mmCIF file with all atom_site columns, C-alpha atoms in Angstrom:
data_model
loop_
_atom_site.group_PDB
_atom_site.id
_atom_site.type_symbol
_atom_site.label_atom_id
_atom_site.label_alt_id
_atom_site.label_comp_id
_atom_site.label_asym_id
_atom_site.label_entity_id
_atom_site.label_seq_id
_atom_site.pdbx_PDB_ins_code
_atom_site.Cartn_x
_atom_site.Cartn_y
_atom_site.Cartn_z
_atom_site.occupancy
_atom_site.B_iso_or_equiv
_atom_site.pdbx_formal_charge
_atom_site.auth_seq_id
_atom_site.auth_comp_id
_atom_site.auth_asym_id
_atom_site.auth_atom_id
_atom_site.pdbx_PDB_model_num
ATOM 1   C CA . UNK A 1 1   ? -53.478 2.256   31.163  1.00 56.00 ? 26  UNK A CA 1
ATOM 2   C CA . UNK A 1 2   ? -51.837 5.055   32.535  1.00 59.00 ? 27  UNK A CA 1
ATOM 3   C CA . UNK A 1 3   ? -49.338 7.449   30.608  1.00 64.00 ? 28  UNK A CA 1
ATOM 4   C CA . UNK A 1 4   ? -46.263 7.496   31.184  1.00 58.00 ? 29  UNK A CA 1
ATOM 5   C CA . UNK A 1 5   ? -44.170 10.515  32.412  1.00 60.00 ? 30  UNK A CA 1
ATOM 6   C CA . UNK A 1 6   ? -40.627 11.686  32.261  1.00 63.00 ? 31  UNK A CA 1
ATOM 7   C CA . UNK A 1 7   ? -39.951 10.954  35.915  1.00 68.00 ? 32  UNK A CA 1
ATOM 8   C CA . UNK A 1 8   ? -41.077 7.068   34.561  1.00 79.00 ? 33  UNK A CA 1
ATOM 9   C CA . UNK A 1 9   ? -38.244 6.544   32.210  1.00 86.00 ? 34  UNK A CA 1
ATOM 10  C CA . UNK A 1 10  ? -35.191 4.993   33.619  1.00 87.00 ? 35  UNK A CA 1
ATOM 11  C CA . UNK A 1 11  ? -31.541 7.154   33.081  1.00 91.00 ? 36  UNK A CA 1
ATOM 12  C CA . UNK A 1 12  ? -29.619 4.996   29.884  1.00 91.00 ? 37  UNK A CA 1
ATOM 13  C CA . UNK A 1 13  ? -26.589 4.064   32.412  1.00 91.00 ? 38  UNK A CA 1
ATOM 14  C CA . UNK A 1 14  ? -29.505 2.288   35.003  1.00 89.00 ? 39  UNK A CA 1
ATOM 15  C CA . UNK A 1 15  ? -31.232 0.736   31.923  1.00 85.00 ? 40  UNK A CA 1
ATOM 16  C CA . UNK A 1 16  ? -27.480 -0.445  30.444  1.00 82.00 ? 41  UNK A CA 1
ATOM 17  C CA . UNK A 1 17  ? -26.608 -1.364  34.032  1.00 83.00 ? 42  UNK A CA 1
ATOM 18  C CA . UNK A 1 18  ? -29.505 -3.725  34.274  1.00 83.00 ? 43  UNK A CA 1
ATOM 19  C CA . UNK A 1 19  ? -29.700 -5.382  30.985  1.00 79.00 ? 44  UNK A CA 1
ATOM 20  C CA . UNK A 1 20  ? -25.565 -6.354  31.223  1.00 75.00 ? 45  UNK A CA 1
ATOM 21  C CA . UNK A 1 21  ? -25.964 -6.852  34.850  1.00 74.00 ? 46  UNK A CA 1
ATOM 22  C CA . UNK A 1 22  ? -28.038 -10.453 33.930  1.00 73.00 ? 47  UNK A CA 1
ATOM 23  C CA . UNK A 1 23  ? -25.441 -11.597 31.034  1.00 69.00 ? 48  UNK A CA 1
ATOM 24  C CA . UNK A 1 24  ? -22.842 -14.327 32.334  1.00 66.00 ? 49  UNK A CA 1
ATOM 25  C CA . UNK A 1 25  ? -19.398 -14.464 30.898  1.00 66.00 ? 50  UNK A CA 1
ATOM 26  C CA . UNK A 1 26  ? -19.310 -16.364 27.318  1.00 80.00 ? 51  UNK A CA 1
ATOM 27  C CA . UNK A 1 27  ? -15.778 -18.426 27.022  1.00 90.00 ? 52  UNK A CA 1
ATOM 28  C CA . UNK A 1 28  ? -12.728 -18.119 24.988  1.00 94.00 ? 53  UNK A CA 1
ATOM 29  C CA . UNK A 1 29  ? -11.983 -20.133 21.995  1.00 95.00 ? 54  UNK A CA 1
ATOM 30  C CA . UNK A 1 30  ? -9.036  -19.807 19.806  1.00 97.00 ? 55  UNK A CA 1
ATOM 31  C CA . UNK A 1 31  ? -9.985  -19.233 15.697  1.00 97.00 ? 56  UNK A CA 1
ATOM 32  C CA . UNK A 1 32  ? -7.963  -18.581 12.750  1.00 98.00 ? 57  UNK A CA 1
ATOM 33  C CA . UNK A 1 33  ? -7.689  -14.915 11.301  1.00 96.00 ? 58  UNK A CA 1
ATOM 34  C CA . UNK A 1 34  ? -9.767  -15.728 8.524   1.00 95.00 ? 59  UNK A CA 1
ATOM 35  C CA . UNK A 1 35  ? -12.539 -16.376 11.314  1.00 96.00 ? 60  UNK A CA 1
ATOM 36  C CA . UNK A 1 36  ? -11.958 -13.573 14.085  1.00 97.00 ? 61  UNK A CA 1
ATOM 37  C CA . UNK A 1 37  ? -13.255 -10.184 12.171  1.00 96.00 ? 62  UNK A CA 1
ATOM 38  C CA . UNK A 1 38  ? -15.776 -8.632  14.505  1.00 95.00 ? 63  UNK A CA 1
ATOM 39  C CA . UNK A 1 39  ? -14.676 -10.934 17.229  1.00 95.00 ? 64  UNK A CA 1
ATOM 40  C CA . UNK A 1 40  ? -13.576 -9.228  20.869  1.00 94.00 ? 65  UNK A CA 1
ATOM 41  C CA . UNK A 1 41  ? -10.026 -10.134 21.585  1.00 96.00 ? 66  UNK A CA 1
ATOM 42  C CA . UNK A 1 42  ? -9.756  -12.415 24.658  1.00 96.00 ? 67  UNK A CA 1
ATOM 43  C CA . UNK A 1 43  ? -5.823  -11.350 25.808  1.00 96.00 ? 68  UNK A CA 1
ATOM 44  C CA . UNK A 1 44  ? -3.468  -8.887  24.762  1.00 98.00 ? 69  UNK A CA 1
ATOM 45  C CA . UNK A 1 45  ? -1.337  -9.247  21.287  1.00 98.00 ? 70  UNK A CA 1
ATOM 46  C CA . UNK A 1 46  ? 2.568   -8.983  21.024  1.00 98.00 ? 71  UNK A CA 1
ATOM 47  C CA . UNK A 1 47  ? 4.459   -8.974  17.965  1.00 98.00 ? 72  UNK A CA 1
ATOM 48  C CA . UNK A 1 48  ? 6.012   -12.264 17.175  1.00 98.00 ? 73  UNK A CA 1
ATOM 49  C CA . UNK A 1 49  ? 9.196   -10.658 15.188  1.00 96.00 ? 74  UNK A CA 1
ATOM 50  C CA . UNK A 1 50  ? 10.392  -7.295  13.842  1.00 97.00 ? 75  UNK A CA 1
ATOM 51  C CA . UNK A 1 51  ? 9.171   -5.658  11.271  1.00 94.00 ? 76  UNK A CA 1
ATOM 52  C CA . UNK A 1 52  ? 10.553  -4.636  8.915   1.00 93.00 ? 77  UNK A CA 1
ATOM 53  C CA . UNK A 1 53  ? 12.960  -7.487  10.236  1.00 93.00 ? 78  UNK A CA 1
ATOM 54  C CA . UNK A 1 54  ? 15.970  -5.596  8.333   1.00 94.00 ? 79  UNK A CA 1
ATOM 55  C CA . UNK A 1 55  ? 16.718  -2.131  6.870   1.00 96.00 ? 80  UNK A CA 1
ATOM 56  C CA . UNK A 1 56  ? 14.724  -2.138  3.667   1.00 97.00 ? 81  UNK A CA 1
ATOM 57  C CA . UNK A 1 57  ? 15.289  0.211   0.633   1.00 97.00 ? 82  UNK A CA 1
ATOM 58  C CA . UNK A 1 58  ? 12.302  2.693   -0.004  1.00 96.00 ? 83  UNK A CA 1
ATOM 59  C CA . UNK A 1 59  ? 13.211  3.136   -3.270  1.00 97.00 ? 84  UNK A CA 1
ATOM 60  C CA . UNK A 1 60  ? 14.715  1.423   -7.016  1.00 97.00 ? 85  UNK A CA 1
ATOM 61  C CA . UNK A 1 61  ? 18.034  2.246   -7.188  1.00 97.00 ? 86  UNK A CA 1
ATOM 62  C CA . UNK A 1 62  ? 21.692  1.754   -6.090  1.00 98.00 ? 87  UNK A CA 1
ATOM 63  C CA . UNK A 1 63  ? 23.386  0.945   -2.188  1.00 98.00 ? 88  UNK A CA 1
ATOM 64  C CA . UNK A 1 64  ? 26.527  3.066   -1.547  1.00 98.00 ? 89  UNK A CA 1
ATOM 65  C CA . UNK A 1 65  ? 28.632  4.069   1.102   1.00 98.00 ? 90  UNK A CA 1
ATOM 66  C CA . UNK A 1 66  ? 27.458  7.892   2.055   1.00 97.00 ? 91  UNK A CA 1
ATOM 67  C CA . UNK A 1 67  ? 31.206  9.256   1.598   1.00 96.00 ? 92  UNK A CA 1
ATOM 68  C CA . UNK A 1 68  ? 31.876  7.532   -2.321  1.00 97.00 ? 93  UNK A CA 1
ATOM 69  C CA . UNK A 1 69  ? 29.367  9.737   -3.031  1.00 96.00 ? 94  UNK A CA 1
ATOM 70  C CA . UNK A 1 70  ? 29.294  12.789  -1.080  1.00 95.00 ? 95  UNK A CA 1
ATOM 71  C CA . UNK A 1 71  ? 31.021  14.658  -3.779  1.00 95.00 ? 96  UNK A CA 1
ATOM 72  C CA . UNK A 1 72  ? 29.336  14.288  -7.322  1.00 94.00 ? 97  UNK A CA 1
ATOM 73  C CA . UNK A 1 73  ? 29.201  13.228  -10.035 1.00 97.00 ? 98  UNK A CA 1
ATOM 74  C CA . UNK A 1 74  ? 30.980  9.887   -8.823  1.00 97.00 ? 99  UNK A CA 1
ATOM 75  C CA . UNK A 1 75  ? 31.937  6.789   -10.499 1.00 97.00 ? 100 UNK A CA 1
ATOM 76  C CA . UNK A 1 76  ? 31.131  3.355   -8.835  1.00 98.00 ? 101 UNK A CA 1
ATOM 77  C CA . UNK A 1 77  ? 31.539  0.028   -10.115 1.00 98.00 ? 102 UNK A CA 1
ATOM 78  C CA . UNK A 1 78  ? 28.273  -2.184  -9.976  1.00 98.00 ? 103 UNK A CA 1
ATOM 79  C CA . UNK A 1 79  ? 29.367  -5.787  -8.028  1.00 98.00 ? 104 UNK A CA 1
ATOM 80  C CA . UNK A 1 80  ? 25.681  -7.038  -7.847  1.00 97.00 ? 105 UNK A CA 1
ATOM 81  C CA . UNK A 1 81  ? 21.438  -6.988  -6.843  1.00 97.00 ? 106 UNK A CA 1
ATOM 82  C CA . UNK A 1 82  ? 19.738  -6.670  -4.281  1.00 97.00 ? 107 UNK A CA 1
ATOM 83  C CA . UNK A 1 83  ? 16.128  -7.710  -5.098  1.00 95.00 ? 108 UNK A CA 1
ATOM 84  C CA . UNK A 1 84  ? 12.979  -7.940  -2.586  1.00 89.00 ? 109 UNK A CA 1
ATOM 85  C CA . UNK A 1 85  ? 13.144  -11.620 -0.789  1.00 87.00 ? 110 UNK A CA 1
ATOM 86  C CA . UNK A 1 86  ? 16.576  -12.134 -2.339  1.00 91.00 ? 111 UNK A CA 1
ATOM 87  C CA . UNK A 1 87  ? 18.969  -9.671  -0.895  1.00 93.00 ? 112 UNK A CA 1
ATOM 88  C CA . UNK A 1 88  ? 22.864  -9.148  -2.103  1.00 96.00 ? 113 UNK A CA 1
ATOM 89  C CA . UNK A 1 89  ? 25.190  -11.433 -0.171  1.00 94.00 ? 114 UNK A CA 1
ATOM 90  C CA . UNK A 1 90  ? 28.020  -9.911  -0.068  1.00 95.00 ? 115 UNK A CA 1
ATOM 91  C CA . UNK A 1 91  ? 28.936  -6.404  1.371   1.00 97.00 ? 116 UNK A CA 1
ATOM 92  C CA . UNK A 1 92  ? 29.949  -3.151  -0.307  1.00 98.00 ? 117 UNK A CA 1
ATOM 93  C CA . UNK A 1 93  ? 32.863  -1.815  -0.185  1.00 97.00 ? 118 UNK A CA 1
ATOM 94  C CA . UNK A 1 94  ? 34.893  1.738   -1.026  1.00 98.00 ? 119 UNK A CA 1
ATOM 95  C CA . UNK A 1 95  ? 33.455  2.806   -5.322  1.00 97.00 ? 120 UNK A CA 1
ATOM 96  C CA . UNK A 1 96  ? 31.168  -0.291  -5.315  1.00 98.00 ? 121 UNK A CA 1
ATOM 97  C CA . UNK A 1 97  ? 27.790  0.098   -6.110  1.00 98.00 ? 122 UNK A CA 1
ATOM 98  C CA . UNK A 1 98  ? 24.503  -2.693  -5.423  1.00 98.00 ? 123 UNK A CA 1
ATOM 99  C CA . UNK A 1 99  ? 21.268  -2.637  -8.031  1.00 98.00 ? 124 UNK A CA 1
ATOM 100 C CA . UNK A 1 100 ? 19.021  -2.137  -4.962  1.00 98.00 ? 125 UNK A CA 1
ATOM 101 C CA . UNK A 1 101 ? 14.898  -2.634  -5.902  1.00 98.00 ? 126 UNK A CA 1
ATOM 102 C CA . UNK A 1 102 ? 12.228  -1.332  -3.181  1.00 97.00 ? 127 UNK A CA 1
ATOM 103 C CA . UNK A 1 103 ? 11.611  -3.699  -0.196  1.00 95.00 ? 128 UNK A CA 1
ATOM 104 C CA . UNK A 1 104 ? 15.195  -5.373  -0.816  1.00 97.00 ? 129 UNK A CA 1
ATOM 105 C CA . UNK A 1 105 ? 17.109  -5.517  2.346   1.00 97.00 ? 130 UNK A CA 1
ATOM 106 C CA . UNK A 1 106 ? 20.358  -3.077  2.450   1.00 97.00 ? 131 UNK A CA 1
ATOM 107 C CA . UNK A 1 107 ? 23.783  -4.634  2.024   1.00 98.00 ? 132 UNK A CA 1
ATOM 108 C CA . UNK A 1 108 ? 26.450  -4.768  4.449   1.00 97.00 ? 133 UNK A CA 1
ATOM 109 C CA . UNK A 1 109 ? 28.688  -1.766  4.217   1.00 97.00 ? 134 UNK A CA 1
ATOM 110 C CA . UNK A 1 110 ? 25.590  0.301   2.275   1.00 98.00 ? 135 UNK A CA 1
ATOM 111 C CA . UNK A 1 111 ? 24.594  3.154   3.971   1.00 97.00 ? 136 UNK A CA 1
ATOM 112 C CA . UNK A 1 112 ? 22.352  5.346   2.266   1.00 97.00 ? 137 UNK A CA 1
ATOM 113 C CA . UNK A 1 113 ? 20.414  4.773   -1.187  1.00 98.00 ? 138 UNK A CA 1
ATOM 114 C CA . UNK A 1 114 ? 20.968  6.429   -4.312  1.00 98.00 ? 139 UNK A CA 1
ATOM 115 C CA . UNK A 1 115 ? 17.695  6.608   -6.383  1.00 97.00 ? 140 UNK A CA 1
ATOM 116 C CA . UNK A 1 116 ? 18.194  5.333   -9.566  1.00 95.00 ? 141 UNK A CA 1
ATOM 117 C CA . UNK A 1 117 ? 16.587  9.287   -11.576 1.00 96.00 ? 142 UNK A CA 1
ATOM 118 C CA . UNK A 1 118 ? 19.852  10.503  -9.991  1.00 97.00 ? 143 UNK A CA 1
ATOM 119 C CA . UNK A 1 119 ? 22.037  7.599   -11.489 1.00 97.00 ? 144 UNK A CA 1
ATOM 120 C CA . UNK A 1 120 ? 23.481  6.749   -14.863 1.00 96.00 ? 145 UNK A CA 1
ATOM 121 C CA . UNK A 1 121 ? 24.564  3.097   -15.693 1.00 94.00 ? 146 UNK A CA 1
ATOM 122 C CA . UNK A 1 122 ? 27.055  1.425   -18.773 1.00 96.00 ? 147 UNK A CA 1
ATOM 123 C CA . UNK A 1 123 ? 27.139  -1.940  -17.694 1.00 94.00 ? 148 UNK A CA 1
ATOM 124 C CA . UNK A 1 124 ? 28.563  -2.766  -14.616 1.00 96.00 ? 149 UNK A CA 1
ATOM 125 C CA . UNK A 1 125 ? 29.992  1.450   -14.164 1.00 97.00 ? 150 UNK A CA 1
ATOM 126 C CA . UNK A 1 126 ? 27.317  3.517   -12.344 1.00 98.00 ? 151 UNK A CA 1
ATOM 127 C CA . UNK A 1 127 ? 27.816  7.564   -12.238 1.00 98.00 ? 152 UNK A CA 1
ATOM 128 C CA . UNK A 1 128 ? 26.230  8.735   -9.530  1.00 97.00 ? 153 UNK A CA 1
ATOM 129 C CA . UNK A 1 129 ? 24.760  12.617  -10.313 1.00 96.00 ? 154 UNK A CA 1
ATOM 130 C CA . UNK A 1 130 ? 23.010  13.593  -6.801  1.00 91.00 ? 155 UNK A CA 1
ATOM 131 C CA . UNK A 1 131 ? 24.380  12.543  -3.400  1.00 86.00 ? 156 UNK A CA 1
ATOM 132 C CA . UNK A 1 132 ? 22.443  11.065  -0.755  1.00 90.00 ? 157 UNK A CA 1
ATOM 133 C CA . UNK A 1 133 ? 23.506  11.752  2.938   1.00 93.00 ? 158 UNK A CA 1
ATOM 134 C CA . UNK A 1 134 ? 23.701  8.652   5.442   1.00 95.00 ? 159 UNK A CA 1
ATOM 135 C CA . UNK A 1 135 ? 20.070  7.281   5.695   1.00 95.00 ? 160 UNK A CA 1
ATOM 136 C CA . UNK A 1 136 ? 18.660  8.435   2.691   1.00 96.00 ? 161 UNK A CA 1
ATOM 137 C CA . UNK A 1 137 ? 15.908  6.102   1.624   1.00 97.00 ? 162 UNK A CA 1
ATOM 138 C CA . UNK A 1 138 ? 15.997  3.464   3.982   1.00 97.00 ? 163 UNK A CA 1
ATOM 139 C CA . UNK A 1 139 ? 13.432  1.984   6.423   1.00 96.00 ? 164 UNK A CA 1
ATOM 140 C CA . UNK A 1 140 ? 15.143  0.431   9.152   1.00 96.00 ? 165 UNK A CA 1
ATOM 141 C CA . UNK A 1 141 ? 14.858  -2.366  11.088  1.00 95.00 ? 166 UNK A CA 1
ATOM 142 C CA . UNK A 1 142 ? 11.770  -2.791  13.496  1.00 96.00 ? 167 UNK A CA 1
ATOM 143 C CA . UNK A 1 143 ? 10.497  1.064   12.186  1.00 94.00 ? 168 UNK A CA 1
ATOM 144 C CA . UNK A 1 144 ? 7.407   -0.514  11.828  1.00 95.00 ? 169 UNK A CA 1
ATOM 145 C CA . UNK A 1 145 ? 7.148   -2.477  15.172  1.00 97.00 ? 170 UNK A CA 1
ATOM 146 C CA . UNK A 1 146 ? 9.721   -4.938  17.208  1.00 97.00 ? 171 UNK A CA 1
ATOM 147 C CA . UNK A 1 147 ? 8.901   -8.730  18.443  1.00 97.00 ? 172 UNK A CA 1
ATOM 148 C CA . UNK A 1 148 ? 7.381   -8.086  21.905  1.00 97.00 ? 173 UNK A CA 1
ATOM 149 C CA . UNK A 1 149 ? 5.744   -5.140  21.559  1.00 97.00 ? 174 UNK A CA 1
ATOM 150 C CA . UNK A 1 150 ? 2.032   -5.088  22.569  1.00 98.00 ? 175 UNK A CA 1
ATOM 151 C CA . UNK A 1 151 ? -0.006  -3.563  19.541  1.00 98.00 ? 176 UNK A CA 1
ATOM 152 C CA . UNK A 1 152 ? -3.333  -5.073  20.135  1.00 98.00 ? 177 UNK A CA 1
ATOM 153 C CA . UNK A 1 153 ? -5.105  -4.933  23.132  1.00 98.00 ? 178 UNK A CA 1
ATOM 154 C CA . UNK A 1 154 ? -7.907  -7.194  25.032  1.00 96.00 ? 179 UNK A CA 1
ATOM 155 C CA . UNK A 1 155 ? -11.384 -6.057  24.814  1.00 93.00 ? 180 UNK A CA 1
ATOM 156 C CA . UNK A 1 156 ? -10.753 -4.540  21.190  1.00 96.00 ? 181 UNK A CA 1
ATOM 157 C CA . UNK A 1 157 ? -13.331 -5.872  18.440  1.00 96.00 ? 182 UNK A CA 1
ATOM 158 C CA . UNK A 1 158 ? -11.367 -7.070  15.864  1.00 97.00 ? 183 UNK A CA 1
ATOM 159 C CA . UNK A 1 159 ? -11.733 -5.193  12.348  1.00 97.00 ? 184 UNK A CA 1
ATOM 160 C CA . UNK A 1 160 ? -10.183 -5.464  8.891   1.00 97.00 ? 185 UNK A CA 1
ATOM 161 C CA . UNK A 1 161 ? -6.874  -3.722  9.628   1.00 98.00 ? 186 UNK A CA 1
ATOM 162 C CA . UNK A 1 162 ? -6.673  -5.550  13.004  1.00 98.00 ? 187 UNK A CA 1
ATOM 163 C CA . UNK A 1 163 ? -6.283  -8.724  11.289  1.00 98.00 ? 188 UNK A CA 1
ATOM 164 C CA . UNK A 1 164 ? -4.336  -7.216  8.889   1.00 97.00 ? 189 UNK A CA 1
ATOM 165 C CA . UNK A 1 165 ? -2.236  -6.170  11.862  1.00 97.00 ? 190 UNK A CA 1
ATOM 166 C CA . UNK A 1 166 ? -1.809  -9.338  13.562  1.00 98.00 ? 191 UNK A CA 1
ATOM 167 C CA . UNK A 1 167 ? -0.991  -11.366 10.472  1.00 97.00 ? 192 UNK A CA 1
ATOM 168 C CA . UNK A 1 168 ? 2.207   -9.218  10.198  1.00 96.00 ? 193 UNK A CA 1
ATOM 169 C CA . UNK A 1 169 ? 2.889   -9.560  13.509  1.00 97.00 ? 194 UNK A CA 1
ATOM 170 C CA . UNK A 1 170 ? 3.074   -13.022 12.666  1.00 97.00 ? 195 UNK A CA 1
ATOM 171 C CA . UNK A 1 171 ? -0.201  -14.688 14.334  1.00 98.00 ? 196 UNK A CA 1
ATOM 172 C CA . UNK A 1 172 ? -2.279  -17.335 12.385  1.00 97.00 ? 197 UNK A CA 1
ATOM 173 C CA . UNK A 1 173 ? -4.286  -18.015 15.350  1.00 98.00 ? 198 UNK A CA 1
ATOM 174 C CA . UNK A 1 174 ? -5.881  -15.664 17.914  1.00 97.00 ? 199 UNK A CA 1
ATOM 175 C CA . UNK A 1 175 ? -7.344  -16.128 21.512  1.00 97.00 ? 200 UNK A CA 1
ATOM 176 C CA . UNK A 1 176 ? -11.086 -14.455 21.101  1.00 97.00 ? 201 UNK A CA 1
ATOM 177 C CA . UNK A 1 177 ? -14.319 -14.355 23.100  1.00 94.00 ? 202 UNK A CA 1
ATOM 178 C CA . UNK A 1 178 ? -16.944 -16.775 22.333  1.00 92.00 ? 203 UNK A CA 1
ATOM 179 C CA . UNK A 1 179 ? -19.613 -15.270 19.980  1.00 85.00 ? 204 UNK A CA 1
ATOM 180 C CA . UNK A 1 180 ? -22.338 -14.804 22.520  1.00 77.00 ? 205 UNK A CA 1
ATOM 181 C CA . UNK A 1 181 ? -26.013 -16.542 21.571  1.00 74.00 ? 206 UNK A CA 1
ATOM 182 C CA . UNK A 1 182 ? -28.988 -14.993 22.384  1.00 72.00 ? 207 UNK A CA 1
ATOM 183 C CA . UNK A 1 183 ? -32.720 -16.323 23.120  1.00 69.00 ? 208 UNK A CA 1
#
């Protein structure tokens, strides 16, 4: 048998060429995202809604309007909670205050969020003891992504924060590329 010599060996991109030049297309099937980690994403994946779909507080502590509390310290009276998945349904208004927890969506009328280190409450009175300029603490709306936009692509393989990904983006189901078989 003769030896082999460099000039012998094929270049990687000819060898690659070859072997994927003989493989026929394998189909598309549609799985649940419990099933599609390490699976090659058959078309391209847009949000389904907005996320975070409102502005969110980032912080515990108390929705104001910016200018009741520009100058401190400031007295506010307390006229209810705003709670994660159970938001405050009314709006505030001039020297009203809302108990505001992280993740709970931002009242009507709030502006900025006052965290609660920099508050002092007696009942329903809350003395506010640093400001917080328009904004403060608050994620808005769609910061994270809005519906329609395109945050998976086709052709990606599909790991743990991809699925992550797309069940926030609101997809149980997702369009992937057959699992190939091999003989």
């Amino acid at each position: 048998m003769a030896k082999s010599t460099k000039s012998d060996l094929l270049p990687v991109e000819t060898a690659l060429a070859r072997l994927t030049g003989r493989l026929s297309p394998v189909g598309i099937e549609v799985v649940p995202l419990s099933a599609a980690s390490g699976r090659v994403l058959a078309a391209d994946l847009a949000a389904r809604r907005t996320q975070p779909p409102a502005a969110m507080s980032a912080m515990d502590g108390y929705a104001v309007r910016a200018v009741d509390v520009a100058r401190v310290p400031a007295t506010l009276g307390r006229v209810g909670v705003s709670a994660a998945g159970r938001g405050f349904a009314g709006a505030v208004g001039p020297g009203q205050a809302v108990r505001i927890f992280t993740g709970a969506p931002i009242p009507d009328g709030a502006e900025t969020v006052v965290i609660q280190e920099d508050t002092e409450s007696d009942g329903d009175i809350v003395t506010v003891r640093g400001s917080a300029p328009v904004g403060r603490h608050i994620r808005a709306a769609g910061i994270d992504f809005v519906e329609g936009d395109v945050l998976l692509h086709a052709g990606r393989t599909l790991g743990p924060q991809d699925i992550a990904l797309a069940a926030a983006m609101n997809h149980p189901w997702l369009s992937v590329h057959r699992a190939p078989r091999v003989a």
